[in-house]
Amino acid sequence: MANNTKDFIVEQLKKQIENFKAEDEQKTFGLVTEVGDGIARVSGLSEAMMSEMLEFKTKSGSVYGVALNLDEDSVGAVILGPMGDLKEGDEVVAMKRILEVPVGENVIGRVLDPLGKPLDGKGEIKTEKYYPVEKIAPGVMTRESVSEPVQTGIKPIDAMIPVGRGQRELIIGDRQIGKTAIAVDTIINQKGKNMKCVYVGIGQKESKIANIVAKLEEAGAMEYTTVVLAGASDPASLLYISPYAGTAMAEYFLDKGEDVLVVYDDLSKHAVAYREVSLLLRRPPGREAYPGDVFYLHSRLLERACKLNPEFGGGSITALPIIETQAGDVSAYIPTNVISITDGQIYLEPDLFYQGQRPAINAGLSVSRVGSSAQIKAMKKVAGKMRLEAAQYRELAAFAQFGSDLDDETRKKLERGKRLMEILKQDQYSPVDVSHQIAIYYSLINGLMDNVPVEKVSEFEEGLYQYLNDMNKDVLDKIKEVGKLDEEIEKSLVKTINDYKDTLEYLMPEEDTKETEESDKENK
Amino acid sequence: MKVSAKQYALTLLEITEEKEGKELEESISKFSGLLKSNNQLNQIDKILYYFRKLYNQRYNIKEAQINTAQEIDKEELDRIEQYLQDLNKEETLEFKVNIKKEIIGGIVLKYGDRIIDSSLKTRLNQLKNSLLK
């Protein structure tokens, strides 16, 4: 028996070696004439293509690079990864293929570097398919307008700044203010929503990424998420290609007609890495020393986010780029560039953050250019009123600081506004389901929460979700299923909310509320 | 105005064209005099690099290198030279034979900026990669 297996193995090996055919290809080669920080200049290579892979043959093995500058009699290349003992005079061979990364189902749940090498110690990625890192974005004829929502599970975003599948929504704000938290919460909330996620960390601390991966694993989100990481200690060339590599992995699922969410964290560091590479390659510097093509750098990346029409598979790539501003300066070079490329931005403000309003989303400066077409009807209905309520509150709050004599109407608006601000607060890693969001907004705009004390709002909210889940799951399911609030659903919802309120002890006395209800009726 | 190494090389090529013997020597010494007076003698390495390149370009010469692991006899060498000559019909080839033990066996041909690698070392590497797949 043992003999048999031995023979079998030998036989298999023989077969494989027999099938192997060595081919001698004519290739172009060159010699390294100059080596710098992460770059090399190569003479010869007369037929090198743009962004072609180059193999540098050093004494201790091969190092790989990409041709970025094609000059009259030399080629400028960036080296992907450590330089090894690359030195002047080493031989360089053009590999006749464009830079590619492995793609496929196997990348899901993994932490990879921008070249598709594993960083999580779970073994090599085994895939058949490779996609080019740089690819032209889908054209006009293949696209469709954004119509389906991405449920971020973050209350203020889903209500006021809805994100659709295929949209590019920028998350912008100072450091340490919860930009990554929004992206990670969104990924966590995609569970069971038919969405693959790619998180691209560009120049991030490895400890931060380790935290994120641990959190995603805990929430069960790694089942549909790929993490692509170019860490802070990686060379600029790797930071430069990492978002493109992440997008290539997303495009595999796009081509299969699936929906993908890609987070680029963050593009300011990407621009800085590209500036480093460009300056080392002696491209002329422009504003803030960035090269002339930083705009193209980001526009060609974000153009790859798309919603394809059914003829082309109907898949989508939603992009959530992140930009870190310096001291709230949104008019710096890179932030303005990316703002103009994306379909809207979520602006996070330090003042709100330190007041305890978290997520610190500034509703005034944040917009979504896709708008309410990326919301389900029920959400559209409650969000419209809610936004009005929020705008009125902001106006009145500033005004009311000066005087204490306020008429009834104004006072009520202020009271309701305070409750609204409470509702907009949300803890990290706890996304809220759409139907729950609709229920809480519904109770607010219809005055059902007017007799809940402001400091008890979050308690009320939590209890309401629990009560709805336990007592009237049907209505939640129906909201999601039908997508709108018809009369029947509305009645059932109001009844459940009122039943829930009857169980509470902290409600304020009745007299206040009667008036509100009456005025509500008048409004209707 | 600064004159680049390439321009010097071109000048050198032009002044030495179709000259022989004494005349040639004279032009070369004039050229080195020019370099000296312009304080450009430190550029000589670059100038010679470009001169070689331009000279080969003008007279359609390509430098060819044959790397082998062992000594090869005349007959074999002739066959290799004939093969390369067939690949580059228009050009005259200048041959150079190197012995390189590290390629284990086979030959590596280089001409211009082309390379044909059929060394045993590369083949073994290819076999390794195909077995790993």
XYZ file of C-alpha atoms in Angstrom:
657
model
C 0.000 0.000 0.000
C 2.717 2.380 1.039
C 4.607 1.412 -2.071
C 1.596 2.267 -4.181
C 1.294 5.793 -2.852
C 5.014 6.299 -3.328
C 4.744 5.183 -6.931
C 1.731 7.390 -7.412
C 3.571 10.453 -6.129
C 6.589 9.705 -8.298
C 4.344 9.136 -11.288
C 2.532 12.429 -10.717
C 5.767 14.309 -10.381
C 7.117 12.753 -13.567
C 3.972 13.735 -15.406
C 4.178 17.300 -14.232
C 7.805 17.589 -15.179
C 7.071 16.039 -18.547
C 4.353 18.588 -19.226
C 6.678 21.409 -18.365
C 7.987 23.162 -21.406
C 10.643 25.783 -21.137
C 10.201 28.680 -23.464
C 12.867 31.101 -24.407
C 11.369 34.464 -24.899
C 13.038 37.463 -26.347
C 12.861 40.138 -23.690
C 14.208 43.629 -23.404
C 16.675 44.326 -20.667
C 18.464 47.282 -19.182
C 20.937 48.239 -16.514
C 20.297 50.188 -13.334
C 22.073 53.535 -13.622
C 20.829 55.207 -10.466
C 19.191 54.057 -7.255
C 17.335 56.380 -4.914
C 14.822 56.153 -2.079
C 12.437 53.562 -3.457
C 13.145 54.464 -7.067
C 15.601 53.384 -9.738
C 16.615 54.774 -13.104
C 17.280 52.181 -15.771
C 19.067 52.561 -19.096
C 18.054 50.456 -22.088
C 14.572 48.885 -21.904
C 13.654 50.529 -25.199
C 10.311 48.710 -25.374
C 9.106 49.144 -21.790
C 5.423 50.015 -21.451
C 3.856 52.427 -19.020
C 3.267 50.729 -15.643
C 4.912 47.532 -16.861
C 6.386 45.213 -14.263
C 10.175 45.165 -14.144
C 12.286 42.444 -12.584
C 15.456 43.721 -10.919
C 17.980 40.917 -10.613
C 20.035 41.553 -7.517
C 22.618 39.379 -5.868
C 20.150 38.087 -3.302
C 17.193 37.417 -5.599
C 14.693 39.351 -7.649
C 13.054 42.625 -6.660
C 10.043 43.904 -8.582
C 9.185 47.394 -9.732
C 6.911 49.364 -12.036
C 7.935 51.667 -14.875
C 6.467 55.123 -14.277
C 8.625 57.457 -16.346
C 9.543 56.621 -19.928
C 12.279 59.008 -21.036
C 14.349 59.253 -24.190
C 17.105 56.953 -23.057
C 16.126 55.809 -19.613
C 13.180 54.535 -17.627
C 12.200 55.746 -14.145
C 10.771 53.002 -11.971
C 9.430 52.640 -8.451
C 10.376 49.577 -6.489
C 7.522 47.704 -4.860
C 8.670 46.618 -1.452
C 12.087 46.621 0.175
C 15.043 47.442 -2.062
C 17.136 44.419 -1.072
C 20.697 44.975 -2.190
C 19.781 46.637 -5.442
C 22.730 48.548 -6.786
C 23.953 50.390 -9.818
C 24.758 48.066 -12.715
C 22.199 45.401 -11.823
C 20.303 43.830 -14.663
C 16.609 44.683 -15.218
C 14.253 42.659 -17.392
C 10.898 43.924 -18.651
C 8.307 41.284 -17.787
C 5.879 42.162 -20.606
C 2.908 42.373 -18.272
C 1.098 45.158 -16.484
C 0.966 45.144 -12.699
C -1.754 42.739 -11.534
C -3.271 41.530 -8.275
C -4.975 38.210 -7.485
C -8.778 38.506 -7.303
C -11.584 36.100 -6.499
C -13.686 34.696 -3.699
C -10.567 33.626 -1.827
C -9.543 37.182 -0.958
C -12.632 37.596 1.241
C -11.892 37.543 4.932
C -8.189 38.165 4.370
C -5.720 40.913 5.170
C -3.502 41.520 2.157
C -0.771 43.856 1.045
C -1.299 45.853 -2.187
C 0.341 43.083 -4.245
C -2.051 40.459 -2.900
C 0.436 38.853 -0.504
C -1.119 37.728 2.787
C -0.391 39.715 5.941
C -2.583 37.633 8.237
C -0.504 34.457 8.220
C -3.318 32.370 6.756
C -1.308 31.169 3.776
C -0.927 32.130 0.129
C -3.997 33.322 -1.818
C -4.928 30.667 -4.344
C -6.783 32.206 -7.253
C -6.853 31.669 -10.971
C -7.666 35.205 -11.898
C -5.553 38.307 -11.886
C -6.880 41.789 -12.579
C -4.772 44.744 -13.700
C -4.288 47.325 -10.978
C -5.008 50.240 -13.317
C -8.153 49.928 -15.364
C -10.242 52.402 -17.327
C -13.529 53.160 -15.556
C -16.801 51.881 -17.092
C -18.182 54.179 -19.795
C -21.422 56.098 -20.077
C -23.359 53.414 -21.929
C -22.731 50.801 -19.268
C -23.917 52.927 -16.358
C -27.199 53.618 -14.644
C -28.258 56.232 -12.148
C -27.965 55.377 -8.461
C -31.255 54.093 -7.092
C -30.661 51.607 -4.292
C -29.565 52.673 -0.834
C -26.472 51.609 1.058
C -27.731 51.348 4.634
C -24.914 52.748 6.714
C -26.779 52.092 9.953
C -25.752 55.538 11.150
C -28.903 57.525 11.939
C -27.931 61.035 10.786
C -26.355 59.721 7.577
C -29.217 57.461 6.500
C -31.744 60.228 7.179
C -30.000 63.376 5.982
C -27.079 62.365 3.740
C -28.210 59.122 2.129
C -25.610 57.076 0.288
C -26.655 55.002 -2.715
C -25.102 51.910 -4.266
C -22.601 53.192 -6.817
C -22.151 56.563 -5.164
C -18.884 58.184 -4.074
C -19.331 59.828 -0.711
C -16.381 61.574 0.885
C -15.840 61.427 4.643
C -13.855 64.495 5.623
C -12.691 65.932 8.944
C -9.751 66.514 11.290
C -7.717 63.748 12.844
C -9.196 61.672 15.682
C -12.769 62.653 15.071
C -14.420 59.436 13.980
C -13.907 59.254 10.220
C -12.747 55.658 10.262
C -15.470 54.837 12.792
C -18.149 55.832 10.274
C -16.576 53.670 7.585
C -16.156 50.678 9.896
C -19.726 50.988 11.224
C -20.964 51.048 7.650
C -19.042 47.853 6.881
C -20.433 46.179 10.005
C -23.971 47.129 9.003
C -23.648 45.425 5.600
C -24.129 42.010 7.168
C -26.820 40.109 5.292
C -27.353 43.028 2.897
C -25.811 41.363 -0.133
C -22.715 43.516 -0.133
C -19.010 42.738 -0.309
C -16.665 45.194 1.379
C -13.050 46.187 0.745
C -11.248 48.294 3.309
C -8.065 49.883 1.949
C -5.734 51.240 4.632
C -3.220 53.687 3.149
C -0.356 54.701 5.420
C -2.294 53.646 8.517
C -0.730 52.456 11.731
C -0.652 48.673 11.768
C -2.017 48.719 15.325
C -5.088 50.635 14.144
C -5.689 48.119 11.371
C -5.265 45.242 13.839
C -7.974 46.861 15.986
C -10.288 47.308 13.020
C -9.812 43.715 11.876
C -10.480 42.455 15.407
C -13.666 44.539 15.601
C -14.829 43.358 12.193
C -14.168 39.762 13.150
C -16.078 40.221 16.387
C -19.060 41.609 14.494
C -18.869 38.795 11.946
C -18.074 41.303 9.217
C -14.897 39.615 7.999
C -17.104 37.051 6.261
C -17.645 39.526 3.448
C -14.724 41.927 3.887
C -11.216 42.152 2.456
C -8.629 44.391 4.096
C -5.866 45.773 1.873
C -3.132 47.383 3.893
C -0.136 49.501 2.992
C 1.144 50.434 6.424
C 2.889 53.561 7.590
C 6.270 51.836 7.348
C 5.757 50.569 3.797
C 7.482 52.390 0.935
C 5.554 55.155 -0.850
C 5.265 53.041 -4.001
C 3.073 50.527 -2.173
C 0.918 53.275 -0.665
C 0.533 54.677 -4.160
C -0.811 51.460 -5.728
C -2.887 50.212 -2.778
C -6.233 51.936 -3.560
C -6.016 50.791 -7.168
C -5.278 47.242 -6.022
C -8.266 47.330 -3.663
C -10.504 48.575 -6.469
C -9.254 45.796 -8.762
C -10.349 43.245 -6.151
C -13.742 44.980 -5.960
C -14.082 44.938 -9.749
C -14.021 41.154 -9.755
C -17.300 41.166 -7.808
C -18.642 44.033 -9.926
C -18.118 41.907 -13.035
C -20.110 39.149 -11.366
C -22.985 41.614 -10.910
C -22.551 42.026 -7.170
C -22.533 45.154 -5.039
C -19.277 46.214 -3.412
C -18.388 48.885 -0.881
C -14.814 50.205 -0.941
C -13.355 52.390 1.796
C -10.141 54.322 1.057
C -8.591 55.302 4.370
C -7.186 57.827 3.615
C -6.565 59.627 0.353
C -4.577 62.523 1.854
C -1.826 60.072 2.740
C -2.174 58.586 -0.728
C -1.571 62.009 -2.282
C 1.450 62.529 -0.024
C 2.895 59.147 -1.076
C 2.371 60.018 -4.726
C 4.051 63.374 -4.159
C 7.047 61.574 -2.704
C 7.312 59.213 -5.667
C 6.848 62.046 -8.169
C 9.453 64.289 -6.620
C 11.964 61.440 -6.469
C 11.306 60.779 -10.146
C 12.003 64.487 -10.735
C 8.600 65.392 -12.036
C 8.058 69.113 -11.641
C 6.211 70.108 -8.433
C 3.097 72.293 -8.504
C 0.874 73.692 -5.764
C 1.868 72.462 -2.273
C 4.615 70.544 -4.139
C 2.078 68.045 -5.472
C 2.697 67.033 -9.091
C 0.412 68.298 -11.863
C -1.589 65.090 -12.050
C -2.823 64.661 -8.446
C -6.304 65.489 -9.610
C -6.139 62.743 -12.211
C -4.646 60.464 -9.557
C -7.873 60.601 -7.546
C -10.389 61.161 -10.335
C -9.356 58.035 -12.204
C -9.586 56.075 -8.973
C -13.025 57.347 -7.954
C -14.423 57.145 -11.492
C -14.167 53.392 -11.086
C -17.007 53.580 -8.579
C -20.160 52.964 -10.601
C -23.607 51.468 -10.867
C -23.846 49.313 -13.979
C -27.120 48.841 -15.805
C -28.696 45.347 -15.897
C -27.346 44.657 -19.389
C -23.849 44.779 -17.967
C -24.587 42.749 -14.866
C -26.128 45.442 -12.700
C -23.322 45.402 -10.156
C -22.051 48.440 -8.310
C -19.004 49.797 -6.541
C -19.716 52.313 -3.808
C -16.674 54.342 -2.775
C -16.190 55.926 0.639
C -12.952 57.887 0.369
C -11.662 59.513 3.555
C -9.733 62.781 3.676
C -8.005 64.130 6.743
C -7.981 67.929 6.973
C -5.481 70.050 8.903
C -7.240 72.206 11.518
C -10.544 72.049 9.682
C -9.165 73.557 6.484
C -11.397 72.146 3.768
C -10.055 74.602 1.192
C -6.600 73.021 1.010
C -5.550 71.507 -2.295
C -6.337 67.803 -1.876
C -9.654 68.248 0.039
C -11.071 70.606 -2.615
C -9.974 68.225 -5.360
C -11.651 65.223 -3.811
C -14.760 67.197 -2.824
C -15.212 68.175 -6.455
C -14.769 64.596 -7.648
C -17.150 62.898 -5.229
C -20.970 62.965 -5.171
C -21.128 64.627 -1.759
C -19.363 64.685 1.552
C -19.911 63.903 5.202
C -18.237 66.690 7.132
C -17.177 65.928 10.697
C -16.660 68.885 13.016
C -14.380 69.060 16.077
C -16.757 71.434 17.960
C -19.643 68.996 17.753
C -17.342 66.142 18.695
C -16.185 67.823 21.895
C -19.780 68.810 22.772
C -20.490 65.109 22.848
C -22.497 65.046 19.639
C -21.098 61.805 18.204
C -20.952 61.010 15.305
C -19.943 64.666 14.898
C -21.666 65.160 11.565
C -22.264 68.738 10.546
C -25.644 68.512 8.834
C -25.275 71.925 7.214
C -22.000 71.326 5.406
C -22.651 67.681 4.588
C -24.460 66.890 1.369
C -25.303 63.974 -0.838
C -25.708 64.924 -4.453
C -27.579 61.722 -5.182
C -30.167 62.716 -2.606
C -33.391 60.988 -1.708
C -33.360 58.616 -4.689
C -31.066 56.544 -2.508
C -33.657 56.163 0.252
C -36.598 53.843 0.686
C -39.958 55.649 0.533
C -40.714 55.319 4.235
C -37.375 56.914 5.122
C -37.956 59.660 2.561
C -41.229 60.506 4.245
C -39.903 60.833 7.791
C -36.495 62.243 6.811
C -37.974 65.148 4.887
C -39.865 66.428 7.936
C -36.990 65.656 10.215
C -34.559 67.678 8.167
C -36.905 70.648 8.326
C -37.203 70.210 12.070
C -33.413 70.135 12.400
C -32.924 73.254 10.298
C -35.535 75.186 12.304
C -33.978 74.087 15.565
C -30.518 75.248 14.539
C -31.879 78.657 13.567
C -33.910 79.068 16.745
C -31.220 77.731 19.068
C -28.807 80.440 18.009
C -31.535 83.053 18.398
C -32.899 81.775 21.700
C -29.570 82.105 23.474
C -30.190 85.834 23.905
C -33.731 86.024 25.188
C -35.691 84.008 27.696
C -39.156 85.252 26.722
C -40.238 82.850 24.049
C -43.694 82.167 22.742
C -45.196 78.714 23.041
C -44.621 77.719 19.441
C -40.914 78.529 19.596
C -40.468 76.781 22.907
C -42.008 73.619 21.527
C -39.817 73.717 18.479
C -36.783 74.075 20.714
C -37.848 71.229 22.960
C -38.419 68.924 20.035
C -35.105 70.006 18.501
C -33.277 69.041 21.661
C -34.771 65.568 21.472
C -33.830 65.331 17.828
C -30.201 66.158 18.638
C -30.297 63.370 21.224
C -31.605 60.914 18.659
C -28.808 61.815 16.253
C -26.242 60.615 18.783
C -25.099 57.057 18.345
C -22.485 54.784 19.895
C -19.656 53.308 17.888
C -20.012 49.751 16.534
C -23.773 49.770 17.008
C -25.450 50.385 13.676
C -29.223 50.837 13.722
C -31.511 49.011 11.324
C -33.531 51.119 8.828
C -36.890 50.049 10.218
C -35.762 51.054 13.703
C -34.539 54.374 12.383
C -37.864 55.016 10.726
C -39.729 54.152 13.944
C -37.732 56.562 16.077
C -37.916 59.392 13.552
C -41.612 58.760 13.140
C -42.252 59.075 16.859
C -40.255 62.296 16.984
C -41.857 64.187 14.127
C -45.349 63.131 15.192
C -44.874 64.455 18.705
C -44.932 61.059 20.343
C -41.686 61.859 22.120
C -42.553 65.331 23.348
C -43.218 64.088 26.846
C -40.025 62.081 27.097
C -37.439 64.009 29.126
C -34.392 65.003 27.053
C -31.939 63.101 29.223
C -34.050 59.947 28.916
C -34.196 59.990 25.120
C -31.465 57.407 24.539
C -33.014 55.114 27.128
C -36.408 55.559 25.456
C -34.869 54.806 22.075
C -33.204 51.599 23.185
C -36.365 50.444 24.907
C -38.456 51.211 21.860
C -36.258 49.069 19.595
C -36.437 46.250 22.088
C -40.211 46.568 22.464
C -40.762 46.683 18.698
C -38.632 43.589 18.227
C -40.467 41.692 20.910
C -44.064 42.833 20.458
C -44.550 43.891 16.868
C -41.860 42.442 14.611
C -44.417 42.328 11.825
C -44.571 46.060 11.399
C -40.774 46.315 11.125
C -40.670 43.577 8.515
C -43.489 45.220 6.605
C -41.740 48.585 6.534
C -38.694 46.929 4.980
C -40.764 44.820 2.641
C -43.241 47.401 1.363
C -40.717 50.200 1.611
C -43.307 52.844 2.444
C -45.552 53.893 5.295
C -49.123 53.212 4.273
C -52.041 53.883 6.587
C -52.224 50.384 7.983
C -48.573 50.249 8.907
C -48.718 53.727 10.373
C -51.643 52.801 12.618
C -49.959 49.676 13.848
C -46.728 51.567 14.487
C -48.474 54.342 16.465
C -50.310 51.783 18.528
C -47.146 49.904 19.432
C -45.317 53.093 20.327
C -48.176 54.205 22.566
C -48.337 50.760 24.172
C -44.634 51.023 24.830
C -45.031 54.455 26.366
C -47.657 53.113 28.754
C -45.007 50.863 30.269
C -42.701 53.785 31.040
C -42.494 55.665 34.331
C -40.344 58.648 33.500
C -42.719 60.466 31.154
C -43.469 64.097 31.878
C -46.978 65.200 33.053
C -49.829 65.108 30.566
C -50.836 68.776 30.217
C -47.827 69.686 28.117
C -48.397 66.920 25.701
C -52.097 67.531 25.084
C -51.372 70.884 23.603
C -48.723 69.428 21.348
C -51.025 66.772 20.089
C -53.694 69.353 19.377
C -51.325 71.579 17.496
C -50.188 68.558 15.566
C -53.741 67.859 14.535
C -54.141 71.415 13.412
C -51.003 71.096 11.343
C -52.382 68.061 9.621
C 25.441 78.016 -21.995
C 25.970 74.596 -20.583
C 26.809 71.960 -23.163
C 25.533 68.522 -22.345
C 27.593 65.354 -22.474
C 25.473 64.137 -25.335
C 26.251 67.238 -27.390
C 29.972 66.777 -26.756
C 29.711 63.175 -27.860
C 27.948 64.230 -31.047
C 30.663 66.808 -31.764
C 33.344 64.210 -31.229
C 31.586 61.895 -33.636
C 31.257 64.589 -36.276
C 34.828 65.860 -36.145
C 36.277 62.368 -36.304
C 34.123 61.241 -39.174
C 35.978 59.980 -42.242
C 39.341 60.871 -40.796
C 42.336 58.652 -40.388
C 45.821 58.522 -38.946
C 47.385 61.846 -38.159
C 44.324 63.863 -38.997
C 42.282 61.824 -36.560
C 44.803 62.206 -33.785
C 44.806 65.928 -34.311
C 41.032 66.255 -34.039
C 40.992 64.174 -30.893
C 43.649 66.270 -29.225
C 41.737 69.402 -30.265
C 38.617 67.966 -28.712
C 40.342 67.170 -25.439
C 41.777 70.686 -25.490
C 38.248 72.022 -25.790
C 37.097 69.898 -22.881
C 39.995 71.141 -20.790
C 39.376 74.793 -21.539
C 35.681 74.358 -20.819
C 36.516 72.606 -17.565
C 34.529 69.587 -18.633
C 37.113 66.824 -18.264
C 35.146 65.343 -15.389
C 32.332 64.608 -17.843
C 34.532 62.283 -19.896
C 32.859 59.072 -18.675
C 29.443 60.264 -19.742
C 30.751 61.621 -23.043
C 32.356 58.297 -23.878
C 29.169 56.433 -22.942
C 27.142 58.558 -25.337
C 29.873 58.461 -27.982
C 29.760 54.668 -28.027
C 26.005 54.752 -28.301
C 25.926 57.344 -31.084
C 28.745 55.640 -32.981
C 26.931 52.316 -32.904
C 23.762 54.031 -33.993
C 25.372 55.764 -36.940
C 27.144 52.685 -38.270
C 24.369 50.248 -37.393
C 26.495 48.301 -34.995
C 25.080 46.332 -32.130
C 27.076 44.927 -29.298
C 26.281 41.312 -28.686
C 27.248 39.314 -25.655
C 27.257 35.573 -25.387
C 27.291 34.220 -21.873
C 27.978 30.557 -21.378
C 28.755 28.341 -18.448
C 31.579 26.442 -20.169
C 34.022 27.157 -22.930
C 32.470 26.539 -26.318
C 34.312 25.607 -29.488
C 34.627 27.648 -32.658
C 32.013 25.755 -34.605
C 29.328 26.281 -31.991
C 30.248 29.902 -31.644
C 29.898 30.388 -35.383
C 26.445 28.888 -35.296
C 25.353 31.192 -32.495
C 26.801 34.189 -34.308
C 25.017 33.160 -37.478
C 21.731 32.876 -35.537
C 22.093 36.339 -34.078
C 23.084 37.741 -37.448
C 19.891 36.260 -38.924
C 17.836 37.959 -36.238
C 19.428 41.334 -36.977
C 19.877 41.394 -40.729
C 20.604 45.084 -41.186
C 23.148 45.353 -38.450
C 26.750 44.491 -37.920
C 27.314 42.721 -34.664
C 30.300 42.938 -32.417
C 30.660 39.797 -30.390
C 31.961 39.257 -26.944
C 32.039 35.911 -25.155
C 31.874 35.681 -21.364
C 32.128 32.634 -19.168
C 29.624 32.796 -16.334
C 29.552 29.799 -14.008
C 26.408 30.913 -12.160
C 24.066 30.178 -15.052
C 24.919 26.452 -14.591
C 24.400 25.518 -18.244
C 22.975 26.721 -21.541
C 23.550 30.195 -22.947
C 22.309 33.741 -22.451
C 22.406 35.945 -25.533
C 22.310 39.693 -25.258
C 22.336 42.140 -28.128
C 21.337 45.765 -28.047
C 18.793 45.824 -25.249
C 17.378 42.402 -26.054
C 18.019 39.299 -24.071
C 17.388 35.638 -24.880
C 17.766 33.668 -21.703
C 18.008 29.925 -22.167
C 20.248 29.184 -19.256
C 19.689 26.130 -17.106
C 19.300 28.353 -14.081
C 16.291 30.192 -15.523
C 14.729 26.951 -16.727
C 15.052 25.391 -13.298
C 13.403 28.470 -11.844
C 10.542 28.181 -14.330
C 10.134 24.512 -13.445
C 10.061 25.401 -9.775
C 7.335 27.996 -10.360
C 5.208 25.634 -12.451
C 5.498 22.898 -9.810
C 4.518 25.336 -7.080
C 1.293 26.192 -8.907
